[in-house]
Coordinates of N, CA, C and O and ligand atoms in Angstrom, one line a residue:
M1 N 12.7 -12.2 -12.6 CA 12.9 -10.8 -12.0 C 11.8 -10.4 -11.1 O 10.6 -10.3 -11.6
P2 N 12.0 -10.3 -9.8 CA 10.9 -10.0 -8.9 C 10.3 -8.6 -9.2 O 11.1 -7.7 -9.6
K3 N 9.0 -8.4 -9.0 CA 8.4 -7.1 -9.3 C 7.4 -6.7 -8.2 O 6.8 -7.6 -7.6
G4 N 7.3 -5.4 -8.1 CA 6.3 -4.9 -7.1 C 5.4 -3.9 -7.8 O 5.6 -3.4 -8.8
I5 N 4.3 -3.7 -7.1 CA 3.3 -2.6 -7.5 C 2.8 -1.9 -6.3 O 2.5 -2.5 -5.3
V6 N 2.7 -0.6 -6.5 CA 2.0 0.3 -5.5 C 0.7 0.8 -6.1 O 0.8 1.4 -7.2
I7 N -0.4 0.5 -5.5 CA -1.7 0.8 -6.0 C -2.3 1.8 -5.1 O -2.3 1.6 -3.8
Y8 N -2.9 2.9 -5.6 CA -3.5 3.9 -4.7 C -4.8 4.4 -5.3 O -5.1 4.3 -6.5
Y9 N -5.6 4.9 -4.4 CA -6.8 5.7 -4.8 C -6.5 7.1 -4.1 O -6.1 7.2 -3.0
S10 N -6.8 8.2 -4.9 CA -6.5 9.5 -4.3 C -7.3 10.5 -5.1 O -7.3 10.6 -6.3
R11 N -8.1 11.3 -4.3 CA -8.9 12.4 -5.0 C -8.2 13.7 -4.9 O -8.2 14.5 -5.9
T12 N -7.4 14.0 -3.9 CA -6.8 15.3 -3.7 C -5.3 15.2 -3.7 O -4.6 16.2 -3.3
G13 N -4.7 14.0 -4.0 CA -3.3 13.9 -4.2 C -2.4 13.5 -3.0 O -1.2 13.1 -3.2
N14 N -2.9 13.4 -1.8 CA -2.1 13.1 -0.7 C -1.6 11.6 -0.7 O -0.5 11.3 -0.5
T15 N -2.6 10.7 -1.0 CA -2.2 9.3 -1.0 C -1.4 9.0 -2.2 O -0.4 8.2 -2.2
K16 N -1.6 9.7 -3.3 CA -0.8 9.5 -4.5 C 0.6 9.9 -4.2 O 1.6 9.2 -4.7
E17 N 0.8 11.0 -3.5 CA 2.2 11.4 -3.2 C 2.9 10.4 -2.4 O 4.1 10.1 -2.6
M18 N 2.2 9.8 -1.4 CA 2.8 8.7 -0.6 C 3.2 7.5 -1.5 O 4.3 7.0 -1.4
A19 N 2.3 7.2 -2.4 CA 2.5 6.0 -3.3 C 3.7 6.2 -4.1 O 4.6 5.3 -4.2
E20 N 3.9 7.4 -4.6 CA 5.1 7.7 -5.5 C 6.4 7.6 -4.7 O 7.4 7.1 -5.2
I21 N 6.4 8.1 -3.5 CA 7.6 8.0 -2.6 C 7.9 6.5 -2.3 O 9.1 6.1 -2.4
I22 N 6.9 5.7 -2.0 CA 7.1 4.3 -1.7 C 7.6 3.6 -2.9 O 8.6 2.8 -2.8
A23 N 7.0 3.8 -4.0 CA 7.4 3.1 -5.3 C 8.9 3.5 -5.6 O 9.7 2.6 -6.0
K24 N 9.2 4.8 -5.5 CA 10.6 5.2 -5.8 C 11.6 4.5 -4.9 O 12.6 4.0 -5.4
A25 N 11.2 4.4 -3.6 CA 12.1 3.8 -2.7 C 12.3 2.3 -3.0 O 13.4 1.7 -2.9
M26 N 11.2 1.7 -3.4 CA 11.3 0.2 -3.8 C 12.2 0.0 -5.0 O 13.0 -0.9 -5.0
N27 N 12.0 0.9 -6.0 CA 12.8 0.8 -7.2 C 14.3 1.0 -6.8 O 15.2 0.3 -7.2
E28 N 14.6 2.1 -6.0 CA 15.9 2.4 -5.6 C 16.6 1.2 -4.8 O 17.8 1.1 -4.8
A29 N 15.7 0.5 -4.1 CA 16.2 -0.7 -3.3 C 16.3 -1.9 -4.1 O 16.6 -3.0 -3.5
G30 N 16.1 -1.8 -5.4 CA 16.4 -2.9 -6.3 C 15.2 -3.8 -6.6 O 15.4 -4.9 -7.2
L31 N 14.0 -3.4 -6.3 CA 12.8 -4.1 -6.7 C 12.0 -3.3 -7.8 O 11.5 -2.3 -7.5
Q32 N 12.0 -3.9 -9.0 CA 11.3 -3.1 -10.1 C 9.9 -3.0 -9.7 O 9.2 -4.0 -9.5
T33 N 9.4 -1.7 -9.6 CA 8.1 -1.5 -9.1 C 7.3 -0.5 -9.9 O 7.8 0.6 -10.3
D34 N 6.0 -0.9 -10.2 CA 5.1 0.1 -10.9 C 4.3 0.8 -9.9 O 4.1 0.3 -8.8
C35 N 3.8 2.0 -10.2 CA 3.0 2.8 -9.4 C 1.7 3.2 -10.1 O 1.8 3.9 -11.2
K36 N 0.5 2.7 -9.7 CA -0.7 2.9 -10.5 C -1.9 3.3 -9.7 O -2.1 2.8 -8.6
S37 N -2.7 4.2 -10.2 CA -4.0 4.5 -9.7 C -4.9 3.3 -9.8 O -4.8 2.5 -10.8
V38 N -5.7 3.1 -8.8 CA -6.5 1.8 -8.8 C -7.4 1.7 -10.0 O -7.7 0.6 -10.5
D39 N -7.8 2.8 -10.6 CA -8.6 2.7 -11.8 C -7.9 2.2 -13.1 O -8.5 1.9 -14.1
K40 N -6.6 2.1 -12.9 CA -5.7 1.6 -14.0 C -5.3 0.1 -13.8 O -4.5 -0.4 -14.5
V41 N -5.9 -0.5 -12.7 CA -5.5 -1.8 -12.4 C -6.6 -2.8 -12.4 O -7.7 -2.4 -11.9
K42 N -6.5 -3.9 -13.1 CA -7.5 -4.9 -13.0 C -7.0 -6.0 -12.0 O -5.8 -6.2 -11.9
A43 N -8.0 -6.6 -11.4 CA -7.6 -7.6 -10.3 C -6.6 -8.6 -10.8 O -5.6 -8.8 -10.1
D44 N -6.8 -9.2 -12.0 CA -5.8 -10.2 -12.3 C -4.4 -9.7 -12.7 O -3.5 -10.5 -12.8
D45 N -4.3 -8.4 -12.8 CA -2.9 -7.8 -13.0 C -2.1 -8.2 -11.8 O -0.8 -8.3 -11.9
L46 N -2.7 -8.3 -10.6 CA -2.0 -8.5 -9.4 C -1.2 -9.8 -9.4 O -0.1 -9.9 -8.7
L47 N -1.6 -10.8 -10.2 CA -1.0 -12.1 -10.2 C 0.5 -12.0 -10.7 O 1.3 -12.8 -10.3
A48 N 0.8 -10.9 -11.4 CA 2.1 -10.8 -12.0 C 3.2 -10.2 -11.0 O 4.4 -10.2 -11.3
Y49 N 2.7 -9.8 -9.8 CA 3.6 -9.1 -8.9 C 4.0 -9.9 -7.7 O 3.1 -10.7 -7.2
D50 N 5.2 -9.7 -7.2 CA 5.6 -10.4 -6.0 C 5.3 -9.6 -4.7 O 5.2 -10.2 -3.6
A51 N 5.3 -8.3 -4.9 CA 4.9 -7.4 -3.7 C 3.8 -6.5 -4.1 O 3.8 -5.9 -5.2
I52 N 2.8 -6.4 -3.3 CA 1.6 -5.6 -3.6 C 1.4 -4.6 -2.4 O 1.1 -5.1 -1.3
V53 N 1.5 -3.4 -2.7 CA 1.4 -2.3 -1.7 C 0.1 -1.5 -2.1 O 0.0 -1.1 -3.2
V54 N -0.8 -1.3 -1.1 CA -2.0 -0.6 -1.4 C -2.2 0.6 -0.4 O -2.1 0.4 0.8
G55 N -2.6 1.7 -1.0 CA -2.8 2.9 -0.2 C -4.1 3.5 -0.5 O -4.6 3.5 -1.6
S56 N -4.8 4.0 0.6 CA -6.1 4.6 0.4 C -6.2 5.8 1.4 O -5.7 5.8 2.5
P57 N -7.0 6.8 1.0 CA -7.3 7.8 1.9 C -8.3 7.2 3.0 O -8.9 6.1 2.6
T58 N -8.3 7.7 4.1 CA -9.2 7.2 5.2 C -10.6 7.8 4.9 O -10.8 9.0 4.9
Y59 N -11.5 6.9 4.6 CA -12.9 7.3 4.4 C -13.8 6.7 5.5 O -14.0 5.5 5.5
Y60 N -14.2 7.5 6.5 CA -15.0 7.0 7.6 C -14.3 5.8 8.3 O -14.9 4.8 8.7
G61 N -13.0 5.9 8.4 CA -12.2 4.9 9.1 C -11.9 3.7 8.3 O -11.4 2.7 8.8
H62 N -12.3 3.7 7.0 CA -12.1 2.5 6.2 C -11.4 2.9 4.9 O -11.3 4.0 4.5
M63 N -11.0 1.8 4.1 CA -10.5 2.1 2.8 C -11.6 2.6 1.9 O -12.8 2.4 2.1
A64 N -11.2 3.4 0.9 CA -12.2 3.9 -0.1 C -12.8 2.8 -1.0 O -12.1 1.8 -1.2
G65 N -14.0 3.1 -1.4 CA -14.7 2.1 -2.2 C -13.9 1.4 -3.3 O -14.0 0.2 -3.5
P66 N -13.3 2.2 -4.2 CA -12.5 1.6 -5.3 C -11.5 0.6 -4.9 O -11.2 -0.4 -5.6
I67 N -10.9 0.8 -3.7 CA -9.8 -0.1 -3.2 C -10.5 -1.4 -2.8 O -10.1 -2.5 -3.1
K68 N -11.7 -1.3 -2.1 CA -12.4 -2.5 -1.6 C -12.9 -3.3 -2.8 O -12.9 -4.5 -2.8
E69 N -13.3 -2.6 -3.9 CA -13.8 -3.3 -5.1 C -12.7 -4.1 -5.7 O -12.9 -5.2 -6.1
L70 N -11.5 -3.5 -5.7 CA -10.3 -4.3 -6.3 C -10.1 -5.6 -5.5 O -10.0 -6.7 -6.1
F71 N -10.2 -5.5 -4.1 CA -10.0 -6.7 -3.3 C -11.2 -7.7 -3.6 O -11.0 -8.9 -3.8
D72 N -12.4 -7.2 -3.7 CA -13.5 -8.0 -3.9 C -13.4 -8.8 -5.3 O -13.8 -9.9 -5.4
E73 N -12.8 -8.1 -6.3 CA -12.7 -8.7 -7.6 C -11.7 -9.9 -7.6 O -11.7 -10.8 -8.4
T74 N -10.8 -9.9 -6.6 CA -9.8 -11.0 -6.6 C -10.4 -12.3 -6.2 O -9.8 -13.4 -6.2
V75 N -11.7 -12.3 -5.7 CA -12.3 -13.6 -5.3 C -12.4 -14.6 -6.5 O -12.4 -15.8 -6.3
S76 N -12.3 -14.1 -7.7 CA -12.4 -15.0 -8.9 C -11.1 -15.8 -9.0 O -11.1 -16.9 -9.7
F77 N -10.0 -15.4 -8.3 CA -8.8 -16.3 -8.3 C -8.3 -16.4 -6.8 O -7.1 -16.5 -6.6
H78 N -9.3 -16.6 -5.9 CA -8.9 -16.6 -4.5 C -7.9 -17.7 -4.2 O -8.1 -18.9 -4.7
G79 N -6.9 -17.4 -3.5 CA -5.8 -18.3 -3.1 C -4.5 -18.1 -4.0 O -3.5 -18.6 -3.6
K80 N -4.7 -17.5 -5.1 CA -3.5 -17.4 -6.0 C -2.6 -16.2 -5.6 O -1.5 -16.1 -6.2
L81 N -2.9 -15.4 -4.7 CA -2.0 -14.4 -4.2 C -1.2 -14.8 -3.0 O -0.4 -14.1 -2.5
D82 N -1.5 -16.1 -2.6 CA -0.9 -16.6 -1.4 C 0.7 -16.5 -1.5 O 1.3 -16.9 -2.5
G83 N 1.3 -16.0 -0.4 CA 2.7 -16.0 -0.3 C 3.4 -14.7 -0.8 O 4.6 -14.5 -0.6
K84 N 2.6 -13.9 -1.5 CA 3.2 -12.6 -2.0 C 3.4 -11.7 -0.8 O 2.8 -11.9 0.3
V85 N 4.2 -10.6 -0.9 CA 4.4 -9.7 0.1 C 3.3 -8.6 0.0 O 3.0 -8.1 -1.1
G86 N 2.7 -8.2 1.1 CA 1.8 -7.1 1.1 C 2.1 -6.0 2.1 O 2.9 -6.2 3.0
A87 N 1.6 -4.8 1.8 CA 1.8 -3.6 2.7 C 0.8 -2.6 2.4 O 0.2 -2.6 1.3
A88 N 0.5 -1.7 3.4 CA -0.6 -0.7 3.2 C -0.2 0.6 3.8 O 0.7 0.7 4.7
F89 N -0.8 1.7 3.3 CA -0.6 3.0 3.9 C -1.9 3.8 3.7 O -2.7 3.5 2.9
S90 N -1.9 4.9 4.5 CA -3.2 5.7 4.4 C -2.9 7.2 4.7 O -2.1 7.5 5.5
S91 N -3.7 8.0 4.1 CA -3.8 9.5 4.4 C -5.1 9.8 5.0 O -6.2 9.3 4.5
A92 N -5.2 10.6 6.1 CA -6.4 11.0 6.7 C -6.3 12.5 6.9 O -5.3 13.2 6.7
A93 N -7.4 13.1 7.3 CA -7.4 14.6 7.6 C -7.0 14.9 9.0 O -6.4 15.9 9.3
N94 N -7.3 13.9 10.0 CA -7.1 14.2 11.4 C -6.3 13.1 12.1 O -6.4 11.9 11.8
I95 N -5.5 13.5 13.1 CA -4.9 12.6 14.1 C -6.1 11.9 14.8 O -7.0 12.6 15.2
G96 N -6.1 10.6 14.8 CA -7.2 9.9 15.4 C -8.4 9.8 14.5 O -9.5 9.5 14.9
G97 N -8.2 10.1 13.2 CA -9.3 10.1 12.2 C -9.5 8.8 11.6 O -10.3 8.7 10.7
G98 N -8.7 7.7 12.0 CA -9.0 6.4 11.5 C -8.0 5.9 10.5 O -8.2 4.9 9.8
N99 N -6.8 6.6 10.5 CA -5.7 6.1 9.6 C -5.4 4.7 9.8 O -5.2 3.9 8.9
E100 N -5.1 4.3 11.1 CA -4.7 2.9 11.3 C -5.8 1.9 11.2 O -5.5 0.8 10.8
T101 N -7.0 2.3 11.4 CA -8.1 1.3 11.1 C -8.2 1.0 9.6 O -8.5 -0.1 9.2
T102 N -7.9 2.1 8.9 CA -8.0 1.9 7.4 C -6.8 1.0 7.0 O -7.1 0.0 6.2
I103 N -5.6 1.2 7.5 CA -4.5 0.3 7.1 C -4.8 -1.1 7.6 O -4.6 -2.1 6.8
M104 N -5.4 -1.3 8.8 CA -5.7 -2.6 9.3 C -6.7 -3.3 8.4 O -6.7 -4.5 8.2
G105 N -7.7 -2.5 7.9 CA -8.7 -3.1 7.0 C -8.0 -3.7 5.7 O -8.4 -4.7 5.2
I106 N -7.1 -2.9 5.2 CA -6.4 -3.4 4.0 C -5.6 -4.6 4.3 O -5.6 -5.6 3.6
I107 N -4.9 -4.5 5.4 CA -4.1 -5.7 5.8 C -4.9 -6.9 6.1 O -4.6 -8.0 5.7
E108 N -6.1 -6.7 6.7 CA -7.0 -7.9 6.9 C -7.3 -8.6 5.5 O -7.3 -9.8 5.4
A109 N -7.7 -7.7 4.6 CA -8.0 -8.3 3.2 C -6.8 -9.0 2.7 O -6.9 -10.1 2.1
M110 N -5.6 -8.4 2.9 CA -4.4 -9.1 2.3 C -4.1 -10.4 3.0 O -3.7 -11.4 2.4
L111 N -4.3 -10.4 4.3 CA -4.1 -11.7 5.1 C -5.1 -12.8 4.6 O -4.7 -14.0 4.4
I112 N -6.3 -12.4 4.3 CA -7.3 -13.4 3.8 C -6.8 -13.9 2.5 O -7.0 -15.1 2.1
A113 N -6.2 -13.1 1.7 CA -5.7 -13.5 0.4 C -4.3 -14.3 0.5 O -3.8 -14.8 -0.5
G114 N -3.8 -14.3 1.7 CA -2.5 -15.1 1.9 C -1.3 -14.3 1.8 O -0.2 -14.9 1.8
L115 N -1.4 -13.0 1.8 CA -0.1 -12.2 1.7 C 0.6 -12.2 3.0 O 0.1 -12.4 4.1
T116 N 1.9 -11.9 2.9 CA 2.8 -11.9 4.0 C 3.0 -10.4 4.4 O 3.4 -9.6 3.5
I117 N 2.7 -10.0 5.6 CA 2.8 -8.6 6.1 C 3.9 -8.5 7.1 O 3.9 -9.2 8.1
Q118 N 4.8 -7.5 6.9 CA 5.8 -7.2 7.9 C 5.5 -5.9 8.6 O 5.3 -4.9 8.0
G119 N 5.4 -6.0 10.0 CA 5.3 -4.8 10.8 C 6.6 -4.0 10.8 O 7.6 -4.4 10.2
D120 N 6.6 -2.9 11.6 CA 7.8 -2.1 11.7 C 8.0 -1.7 13.2 O 7.2 -0.9 13.7
P121 N 9.0 -2.3 13.9 CA 9.2 -1.9 15.3 C 9.6 -0.5 15.5 O 9.5 0.0 16.6
K122 N 10.2 0.1 14.5 CA 10.8 1.4 14.7 C 10.1 2.6 14.0 O 10.1 3.7 14.4
G123 N 9.5 2.2 12.8 CA 8.8 3.2 12.1 C 7.3 3.1 12.3 O 6.9 2.5 13.3
D124 N 6.5 3.7 11.5 CA 5.0 3.6 11.6 C 4.7 2.1 11.6 O 4.9 1.4 10.6
H125 N 4.1 1.6 12.7 CA 4.1 0.2 12.9 C 3.3 -0.6 11.9 O 3.7 -1.7 11.5
Y126 N 2.1 -0.1 11.5 CA 1.3 -0.9 10.6 C 1.5 -0.5 9.1 O 1.1 -1.3 8.2
G127 N 2.0 0.7 8.9 CA 2.2 1.2 7.6 C 2.2 2.8 7.7 O 1.7 3.3 8.6
P128 N 2.8 3.4 6.7 CA 2.9 4.9 6.8 C 1.6 5.6 6.9 O 0.6 5.2 6.1
V129 N 1.5 6.6 7.7 CA 0.3 7.4 7.9 C 0.6 8.8 7.7 O 1.6 9.3 8.2
S130 N -0.3 9.5 7.0 CA -0.1 11.0 6.8 C -1.3 11.7 7.3 O -2.5 11.2 7.1
I131 N -1.1 12.9 7.8 CA -2.3 13.8 8.1 C -2.2 14.9 7.0 O -1.3 15.7 7.1
G132 N -3.1 14.8 6.1 CA -3.1 15.7 5.0 C -1.9 15.5 4.1 O -1.4 14.3 3.9
K133 N -1.3 16.5 3.5 CA -0.2 16.4 2.6 C 1.0 15.9 3.3 O 1.3 16.3 4.5
P134 N 1.7 14.9 2.7 CA 2.9 14.3 3.4 C 3.9 15.4 3.8 O 4.3 16.2 2.9
D135 N 4.3 15.4 5.0 CA 5.4 16.3 5.4 C 6.7 15.5 5.5 O 6.8 14.3 5.0
D136 N 7.8 16.0 6.0 CA 9.1 15.3 6.0 C 9.0 14.0 6.8 O 9.6 13.0 6.3
R137 N 8.3 14.0 7.9 CA 8.2 12.8 8.7 C 7.6 11.7 7.8 O 8.1 10.5 7.8
V138 N 6.5 12.0 7.2 CA 5.8 11.0 6.4 C 6.6 10.6 5.2 O 6.7 9.4 4.9
R139 N 7.3 11.5 4.6 CA 8.2 11.1 3.5 C 9.2 10.1 3.9 O 9.5 9.1 3.2
Q140 N 9.8 10.4 5.1 CA 10.8 9.4 5.6 C 10.2 8.0 5.9 O 10.8 7.0 5.6
Q141 N 9.0 8.1 6.4 CA 8.3 6.8 6.7 C 8.0 6.0 5.4 O 8.1 4.8 5.3
C142 N 7.6 6.8 4.4 CA 7.3 6.1 3.1 C 8.6 5.5 2.5 O 8.6 4.4 1.9
E143 N 9.7 6.3 2.6 CA 10.9 5.8 2.0 C 11.4 4.5 2.8 O 11.8 3.5 2.2
R144 N 11.2 4.6 4.1 CA 11.6 3.5 4.9 C 10.8 2.2 4.6 O 11.3 1.1 4.4
R145 N 9.5 2.4 4.5 CA 8.6 1.3 4.2 C 8.9 0.7 2.8 O 9.0 -0.5 2.6
G146 N 9.2 1.6 1.8 CA 9.5 1.1 0.5 C 10.8 0.2 0.5 O 10.8 -0.8 -0.1
R147 N 11.8 0.7 1.2 CA 13.0 -0.1 1.3 C 12.8 -1.4 2.0 O 13.3 -2.4 1.5
R148 N 12.0 -1.4 3.1 CA 11.8 -2.7 3.8 C 11.0 -3.7 3.0 O 11.2 -4.9 3.0
I149 N 10.0 -3.2 2.2 CA 9.2 -4.1 1.3 C 10.1 -4.7 0.3 O 10.1 -5.9 0.0
A150 N 11.0 -3.9 -0.3 CA 11.9 -4.4 -1.3 C 12.8 -5.4 -0.7 O 13.1 -6.5 -1.3
E151 N 13.4 -5.1 0.4 CA 14.3 -6.1 1.1 C 13.6 -7.4 1.4 O 14.2 -8.5 1.1
L152 N 12.5 -7.3 2.0 CA 11.7 -8.5 2.4 C 11.4 -9.4 1.1 O 11.6 -10.6 1.1
T153 N 11.0 -8.7 0.1 CA 10.6 -9.4 -1.1 C 11.8 -10.1 -1.8 O 11.7 -11.3 -2.2
K154 N 12.9 -9.4 -1.8 CA 14.1 -10.0 -2.4 C 14.5 -11.2 -1.5 O 14.9 -12.2 -2.1
K155 N 14.4 -11.0 -0.2 CA 14.9 -12.1 0.7 C 14.0 -13.3 0.5 O 14.4 -14.5 0.4
M156 N 12.7 -13.1 0.4 CA 11.7 -14.2 0.3 C 11.9 -15.0 -1.1 O 11.6 -16.2 -1.2
L157 N 12.3 -14.3 -2.1 CA 12.5 -14.9 -3.4 C 13.9 -15.5 -3.6 O 14.1 -16.1 -4.6
A158 N 14.8 -15.2 -2.7 CA 16.2 -15.6 -2.9 C 16.3 -17.2 -2.8 O 15.5 -17.8 -2.1
Ligands
LIG201 C1 -15.8 10.6 1.9 C2 -14.7 11.0 2.8 C3 -14.6 10.5 4.0 C4 -13.5 10.9 4.9 N1 -13.4 10.3 6.1 C5 -12.4 10.7 6.9 C6 -12.2 10.1 8.2 O1 -13.0 9.3 8.6 N2 -11.2 10.6 9.0 C7 -10.3 11.5 8.5 O2 -9.4 11.9 9.3 N3 -10.4 12.0 7.3 C8 -11.4 11.6 6.5 N4 -11.5 12.2 5.2 C9 -10.4 13.0 4.7 C10 -9.4 12.3 3.8 O3 -9.0 11.0 4.4 C11 -8.1 13.1 3.7 O4 -8.4 14.4 3.1 C12 -7.1 12.4 2.8 O5 -5.8 13.1 3.0 C13 -7.5 12.5 1.3 O6 -6.5 11.8 0.6 P1 -6.3 12.1 -1.0 O7 -5.6 13.5 -1.1 O8 -5.3 11.0 -1.4 O9 -7.6 12.0 -1.7 C14 -12.5 11.8 4.4 C15 -12.7 12.4 3.1 C16 -13.7 12.0 2.3 C17 -13.9 12.6 0.9

């Protein structure tokens, strides 16, 4: 049975809200998905999942420290995440505040680990972005991304 996980770091709830919407959409699209704060995840937990989705607030244009630490800890089994599906999302305070560089940083780490990343020609291209609390546009983007991750994961495992 294919499984997904959405992992987030969130101090004030914006990234958490995005994570919950994405995980719900993944579940509704038929991929059994957990949604966990990064402090509840150990690196080797990732080995059990077929799709790994990671969200972080934008901190100085980068992922928050706890998310980076999680990636760094995967070095102990480097290569074993190869071929899984990956995706990223971020919340920032400002337009132009570094949302997309944060997502690209997460995607870079995922690519190094061998994950497969799908862009989006019609939605938020690199991954859902929110400015502050998710509004209706962001909620739709998170739902769309969750559905697409579930569909890609099921297709790859078929
Ligand atoms: C240490 C720190 C650094 C931040 N750096 C940025 C930044 O570079 N650009 C930006 O737009 N917002 C920045 N923010 C704002 C957060 O990205 C924003 O409030 C986000 O929505 C918080 O997500 P959360 O509610 O999930 O914690 C920063 C916040 C903190 C605490």
